[in-house]
Coordinates of N, CA, C and O in Angstrom, one line a residue:
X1 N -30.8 -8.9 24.1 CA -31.3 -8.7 22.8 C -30.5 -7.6 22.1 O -29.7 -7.9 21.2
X2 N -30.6 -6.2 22.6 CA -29.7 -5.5 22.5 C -27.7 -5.3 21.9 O -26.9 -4.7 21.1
X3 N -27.8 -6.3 23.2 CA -26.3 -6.6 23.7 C -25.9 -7.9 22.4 O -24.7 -8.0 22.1
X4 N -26.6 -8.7 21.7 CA -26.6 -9.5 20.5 C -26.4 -8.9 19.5 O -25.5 -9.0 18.6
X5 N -27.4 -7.8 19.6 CA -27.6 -6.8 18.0 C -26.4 -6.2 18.0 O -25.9 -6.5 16.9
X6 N -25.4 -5.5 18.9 CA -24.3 -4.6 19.0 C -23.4 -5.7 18.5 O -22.6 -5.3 17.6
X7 N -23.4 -7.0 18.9 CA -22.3 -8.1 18.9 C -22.3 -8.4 17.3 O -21.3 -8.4 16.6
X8 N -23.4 -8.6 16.9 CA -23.3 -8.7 15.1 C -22.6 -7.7 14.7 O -21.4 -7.9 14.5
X9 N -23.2 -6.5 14.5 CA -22.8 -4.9 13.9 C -21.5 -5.3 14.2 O -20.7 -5.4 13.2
X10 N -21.1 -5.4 15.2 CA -19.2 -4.8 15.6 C -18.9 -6.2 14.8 O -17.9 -6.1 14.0
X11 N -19.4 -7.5 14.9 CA -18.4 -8.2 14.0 C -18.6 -8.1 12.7 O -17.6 -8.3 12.0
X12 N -19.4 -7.7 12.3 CA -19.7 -7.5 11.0 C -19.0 -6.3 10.2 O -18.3 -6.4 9.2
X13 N -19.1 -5.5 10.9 CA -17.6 -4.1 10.8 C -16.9 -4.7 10.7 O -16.7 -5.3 9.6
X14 N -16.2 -4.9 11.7 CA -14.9 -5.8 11.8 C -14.6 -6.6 10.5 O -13.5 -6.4 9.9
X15 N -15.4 -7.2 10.1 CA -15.3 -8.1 8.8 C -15.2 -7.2 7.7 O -14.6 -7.4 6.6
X16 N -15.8 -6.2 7.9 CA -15.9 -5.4 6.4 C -14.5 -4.8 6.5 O -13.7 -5.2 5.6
X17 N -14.2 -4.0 7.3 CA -12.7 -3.6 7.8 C -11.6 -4.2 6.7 O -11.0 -3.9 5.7
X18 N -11.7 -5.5 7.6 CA -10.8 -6.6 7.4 C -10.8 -6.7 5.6 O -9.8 -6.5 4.9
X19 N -12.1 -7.2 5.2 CA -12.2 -7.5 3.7 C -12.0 -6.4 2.9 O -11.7 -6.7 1.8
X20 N -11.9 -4.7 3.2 CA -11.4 -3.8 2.7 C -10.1 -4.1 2.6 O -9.4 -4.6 1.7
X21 N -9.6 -3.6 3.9 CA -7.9 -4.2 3.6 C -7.2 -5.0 3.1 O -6.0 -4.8 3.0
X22 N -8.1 -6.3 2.8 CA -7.3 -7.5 1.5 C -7.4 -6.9 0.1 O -6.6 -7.0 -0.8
X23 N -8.7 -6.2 0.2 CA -8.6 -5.6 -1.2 C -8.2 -4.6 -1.9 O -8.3 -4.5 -3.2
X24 N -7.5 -3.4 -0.8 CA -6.7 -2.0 -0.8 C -5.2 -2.8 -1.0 O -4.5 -2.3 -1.9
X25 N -4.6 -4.0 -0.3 CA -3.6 -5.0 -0.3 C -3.4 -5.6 -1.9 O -2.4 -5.3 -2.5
X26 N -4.4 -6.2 -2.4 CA -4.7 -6.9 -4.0 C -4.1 -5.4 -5.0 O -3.2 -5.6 -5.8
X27 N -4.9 -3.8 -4.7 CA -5.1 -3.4 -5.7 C -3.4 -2.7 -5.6 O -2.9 -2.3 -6.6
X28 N -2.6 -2.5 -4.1 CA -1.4 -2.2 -4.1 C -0.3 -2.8 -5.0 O 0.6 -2.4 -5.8
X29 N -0.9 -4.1 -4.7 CA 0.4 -5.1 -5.3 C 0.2 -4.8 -7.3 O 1.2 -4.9 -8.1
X30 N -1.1 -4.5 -7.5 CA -1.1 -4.5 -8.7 C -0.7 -2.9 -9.3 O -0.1 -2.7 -10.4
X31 N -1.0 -2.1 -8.7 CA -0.1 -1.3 -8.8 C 1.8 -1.4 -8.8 O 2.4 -0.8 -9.8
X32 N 2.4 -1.8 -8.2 CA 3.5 -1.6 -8.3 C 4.0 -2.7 -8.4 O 5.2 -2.9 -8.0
X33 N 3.4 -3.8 -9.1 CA 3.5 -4.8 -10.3 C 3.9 -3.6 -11.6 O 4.9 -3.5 -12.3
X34 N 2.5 -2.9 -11.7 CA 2.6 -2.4 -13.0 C 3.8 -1.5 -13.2 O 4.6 -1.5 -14.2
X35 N 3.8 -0.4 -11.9 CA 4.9 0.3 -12.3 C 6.0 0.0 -12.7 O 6.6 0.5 -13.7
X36 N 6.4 -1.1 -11.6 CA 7.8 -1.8 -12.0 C 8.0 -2.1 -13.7 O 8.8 -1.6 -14.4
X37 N 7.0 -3.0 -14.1 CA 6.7 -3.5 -15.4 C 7.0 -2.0 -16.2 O 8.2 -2.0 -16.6
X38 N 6.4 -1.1 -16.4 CA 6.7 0.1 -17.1 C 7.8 1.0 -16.7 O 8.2 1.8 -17.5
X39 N 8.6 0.7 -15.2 CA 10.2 1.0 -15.7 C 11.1 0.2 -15.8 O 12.3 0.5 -15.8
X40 N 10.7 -1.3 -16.0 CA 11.6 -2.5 -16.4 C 12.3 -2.8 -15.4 O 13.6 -2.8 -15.5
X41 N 11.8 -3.0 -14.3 CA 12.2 -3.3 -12.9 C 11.6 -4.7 -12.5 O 10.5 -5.1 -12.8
X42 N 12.6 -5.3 -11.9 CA 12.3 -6.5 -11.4 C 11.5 -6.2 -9.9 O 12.0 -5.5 -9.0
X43 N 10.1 -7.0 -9.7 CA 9.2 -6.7 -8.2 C 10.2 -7.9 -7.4 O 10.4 -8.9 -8.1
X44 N 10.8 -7.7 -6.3 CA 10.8 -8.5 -5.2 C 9.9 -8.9 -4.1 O 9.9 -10.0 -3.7
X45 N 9.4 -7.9 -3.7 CA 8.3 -8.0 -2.5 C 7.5 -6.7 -2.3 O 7.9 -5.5 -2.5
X46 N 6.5 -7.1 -1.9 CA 5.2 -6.2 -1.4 C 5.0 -6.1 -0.2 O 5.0 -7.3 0.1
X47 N 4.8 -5.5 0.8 CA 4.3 -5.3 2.2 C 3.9 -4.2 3.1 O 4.7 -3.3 3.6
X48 N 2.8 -4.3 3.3 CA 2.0 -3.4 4.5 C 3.0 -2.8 5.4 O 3.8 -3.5 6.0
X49 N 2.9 -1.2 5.7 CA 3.8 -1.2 6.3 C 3.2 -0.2 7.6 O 3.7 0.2 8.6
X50 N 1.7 0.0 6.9 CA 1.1 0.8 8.1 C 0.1 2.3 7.7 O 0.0 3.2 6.9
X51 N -0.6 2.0 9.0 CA -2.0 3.5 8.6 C -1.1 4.5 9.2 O -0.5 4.4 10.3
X52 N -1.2 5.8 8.4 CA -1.0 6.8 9.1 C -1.8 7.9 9.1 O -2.4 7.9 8.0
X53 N -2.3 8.9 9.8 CA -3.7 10.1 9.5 C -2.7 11.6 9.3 O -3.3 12.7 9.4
X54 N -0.9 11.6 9.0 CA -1.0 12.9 8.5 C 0.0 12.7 7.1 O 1.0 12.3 7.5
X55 N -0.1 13.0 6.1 CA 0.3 12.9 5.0 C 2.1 13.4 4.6 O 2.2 14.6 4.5
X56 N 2.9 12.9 4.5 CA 4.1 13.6 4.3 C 4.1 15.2 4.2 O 4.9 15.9 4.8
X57 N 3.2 15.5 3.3 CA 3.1 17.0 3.0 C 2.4 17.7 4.0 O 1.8 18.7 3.6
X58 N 2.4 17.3 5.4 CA 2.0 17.9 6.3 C 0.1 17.7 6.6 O -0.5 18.1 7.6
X59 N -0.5 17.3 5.6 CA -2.1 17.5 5.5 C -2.5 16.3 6.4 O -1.8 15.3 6.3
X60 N -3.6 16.3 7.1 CA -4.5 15.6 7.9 C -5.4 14.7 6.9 O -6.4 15.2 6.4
X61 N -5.0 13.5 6.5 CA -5.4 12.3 5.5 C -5.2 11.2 6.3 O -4.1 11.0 6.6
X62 N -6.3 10.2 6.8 CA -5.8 8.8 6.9 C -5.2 8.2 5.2 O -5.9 8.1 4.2
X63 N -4.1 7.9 5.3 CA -3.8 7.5 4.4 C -3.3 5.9 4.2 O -4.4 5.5 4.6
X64 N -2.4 4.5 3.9 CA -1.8 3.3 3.8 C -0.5 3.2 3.1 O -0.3 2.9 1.9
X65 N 0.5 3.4 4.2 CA 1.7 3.0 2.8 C 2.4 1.6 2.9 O 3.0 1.3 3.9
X66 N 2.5 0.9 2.0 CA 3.1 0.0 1.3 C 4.5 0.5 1.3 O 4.7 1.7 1.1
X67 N 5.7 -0.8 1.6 CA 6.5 -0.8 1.2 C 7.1 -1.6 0.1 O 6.5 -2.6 -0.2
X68 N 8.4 -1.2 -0.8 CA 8.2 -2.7 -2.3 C 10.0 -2.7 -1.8 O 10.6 -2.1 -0.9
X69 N 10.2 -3.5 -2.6 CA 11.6 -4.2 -3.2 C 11.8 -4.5 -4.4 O 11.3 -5.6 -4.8
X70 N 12.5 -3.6 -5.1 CA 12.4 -4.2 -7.0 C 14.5 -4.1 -6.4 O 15.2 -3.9 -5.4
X71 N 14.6 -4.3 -8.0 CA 16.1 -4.6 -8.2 C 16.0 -4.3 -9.8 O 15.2 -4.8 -10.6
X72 N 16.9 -3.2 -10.1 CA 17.3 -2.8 -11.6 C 18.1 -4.1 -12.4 O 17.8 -4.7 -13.5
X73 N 19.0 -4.3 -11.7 CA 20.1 -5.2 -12.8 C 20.0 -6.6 -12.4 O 20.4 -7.5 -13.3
X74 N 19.5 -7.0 -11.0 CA 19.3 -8.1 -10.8 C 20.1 -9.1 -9.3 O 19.8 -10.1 -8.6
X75 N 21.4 -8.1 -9.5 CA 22.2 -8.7 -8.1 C 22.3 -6.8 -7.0 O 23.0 -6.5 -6.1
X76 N 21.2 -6.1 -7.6 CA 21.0 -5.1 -6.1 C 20.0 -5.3 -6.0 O 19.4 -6.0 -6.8
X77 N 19.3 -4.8 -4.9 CA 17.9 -4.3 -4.9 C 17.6 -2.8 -3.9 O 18.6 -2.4 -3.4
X78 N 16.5 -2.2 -3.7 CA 16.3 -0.7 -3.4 C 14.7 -1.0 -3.1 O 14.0 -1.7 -3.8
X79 N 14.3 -0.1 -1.9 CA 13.1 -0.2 -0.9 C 12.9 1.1 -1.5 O 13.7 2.0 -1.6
X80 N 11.2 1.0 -2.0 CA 10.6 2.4 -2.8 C 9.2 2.2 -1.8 O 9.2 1.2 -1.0
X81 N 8.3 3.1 -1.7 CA 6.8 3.1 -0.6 C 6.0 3.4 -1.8 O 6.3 3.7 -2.9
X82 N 4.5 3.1 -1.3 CA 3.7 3.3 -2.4 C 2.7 3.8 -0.9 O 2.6 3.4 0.3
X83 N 1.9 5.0 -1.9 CA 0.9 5.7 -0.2 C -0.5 5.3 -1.2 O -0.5 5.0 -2.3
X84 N -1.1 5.5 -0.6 CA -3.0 5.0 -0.9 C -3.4 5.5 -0.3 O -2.7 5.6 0.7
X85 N -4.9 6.3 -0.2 CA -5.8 6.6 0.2 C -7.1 5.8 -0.5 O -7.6 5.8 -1.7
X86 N -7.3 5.3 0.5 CA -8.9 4.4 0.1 C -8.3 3.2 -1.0 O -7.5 2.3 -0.8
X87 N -8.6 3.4 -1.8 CA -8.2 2.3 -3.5 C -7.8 3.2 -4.0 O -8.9 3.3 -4.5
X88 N -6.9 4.4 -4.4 CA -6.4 5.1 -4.7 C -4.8 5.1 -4.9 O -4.3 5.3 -3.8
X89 N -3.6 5.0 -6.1 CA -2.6 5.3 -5.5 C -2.0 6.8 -5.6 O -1.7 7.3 -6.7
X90 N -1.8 7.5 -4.5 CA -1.5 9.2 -4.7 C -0.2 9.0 -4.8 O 0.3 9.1 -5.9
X91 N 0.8 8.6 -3.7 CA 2.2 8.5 -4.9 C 3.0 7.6 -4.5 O 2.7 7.0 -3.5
X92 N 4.0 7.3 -5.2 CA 5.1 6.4 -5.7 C 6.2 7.0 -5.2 O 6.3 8.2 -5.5
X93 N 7.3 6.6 -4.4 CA 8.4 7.0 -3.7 C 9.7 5.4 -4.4 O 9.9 4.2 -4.2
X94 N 10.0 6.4 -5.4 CA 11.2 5.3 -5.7 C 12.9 6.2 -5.3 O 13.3 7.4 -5.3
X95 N 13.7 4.9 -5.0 CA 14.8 5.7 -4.8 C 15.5 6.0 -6.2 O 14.9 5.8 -7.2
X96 N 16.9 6.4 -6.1 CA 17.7 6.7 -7.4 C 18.4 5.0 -7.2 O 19.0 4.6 -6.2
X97 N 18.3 4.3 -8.6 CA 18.8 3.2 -8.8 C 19.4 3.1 -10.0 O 18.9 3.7 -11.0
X98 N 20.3 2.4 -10.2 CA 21.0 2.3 -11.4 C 20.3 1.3 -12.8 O 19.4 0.4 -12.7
X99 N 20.7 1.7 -14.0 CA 19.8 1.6 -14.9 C 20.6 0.7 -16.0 O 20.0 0.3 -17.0

């Protein structure tokens, strides 16, 4: 009886887990949809690139960074990160690309 109740709970976590991270995933892409859109950058791709718990700037944060692919003129393209905490985006890592 016990051993059933624990079996729900952990799948049920599990599921909420999971359904957070499609939706931390949804609100990334729309973020750096938009940014691109506001520096006139073409988006190539979005993707997960991984949890980390200590923050570039040295601080103890589980934090999520995304990697992107936009392209300025159309025949380059350049890998920028996008970091999240929770639904959050704290910052934008673009490289220097031509305009």
């Amino acid at each position: 009886m016990i051993g059933d109740l624990l079996a729900i709970v952990g799948l049920s976590l599990v599921c909420m887990i999971f359904w957070q991270q499609r939706r931390q995933s949804e609100l990334a892409k729309v973020a750096v949809k938009r940014k691109c859109d506001q520096l006139d950058l073409q988006l190539l791709s979005v993707a997960f690139k991984g949890h980390k718990i200590k923050t570039p700037d040295g601080v103890w944060r589980w934090h999520t960074v995304y990697q992107f692919e936009f392209s300025s003129l159309g025949d380059d393209y350049y890998q920028g990160e996008l970091i999240m905490q929770g639904f959050h985006v704290v910052h934008f890592q673009l490289p220097p690309h031509r305009m």
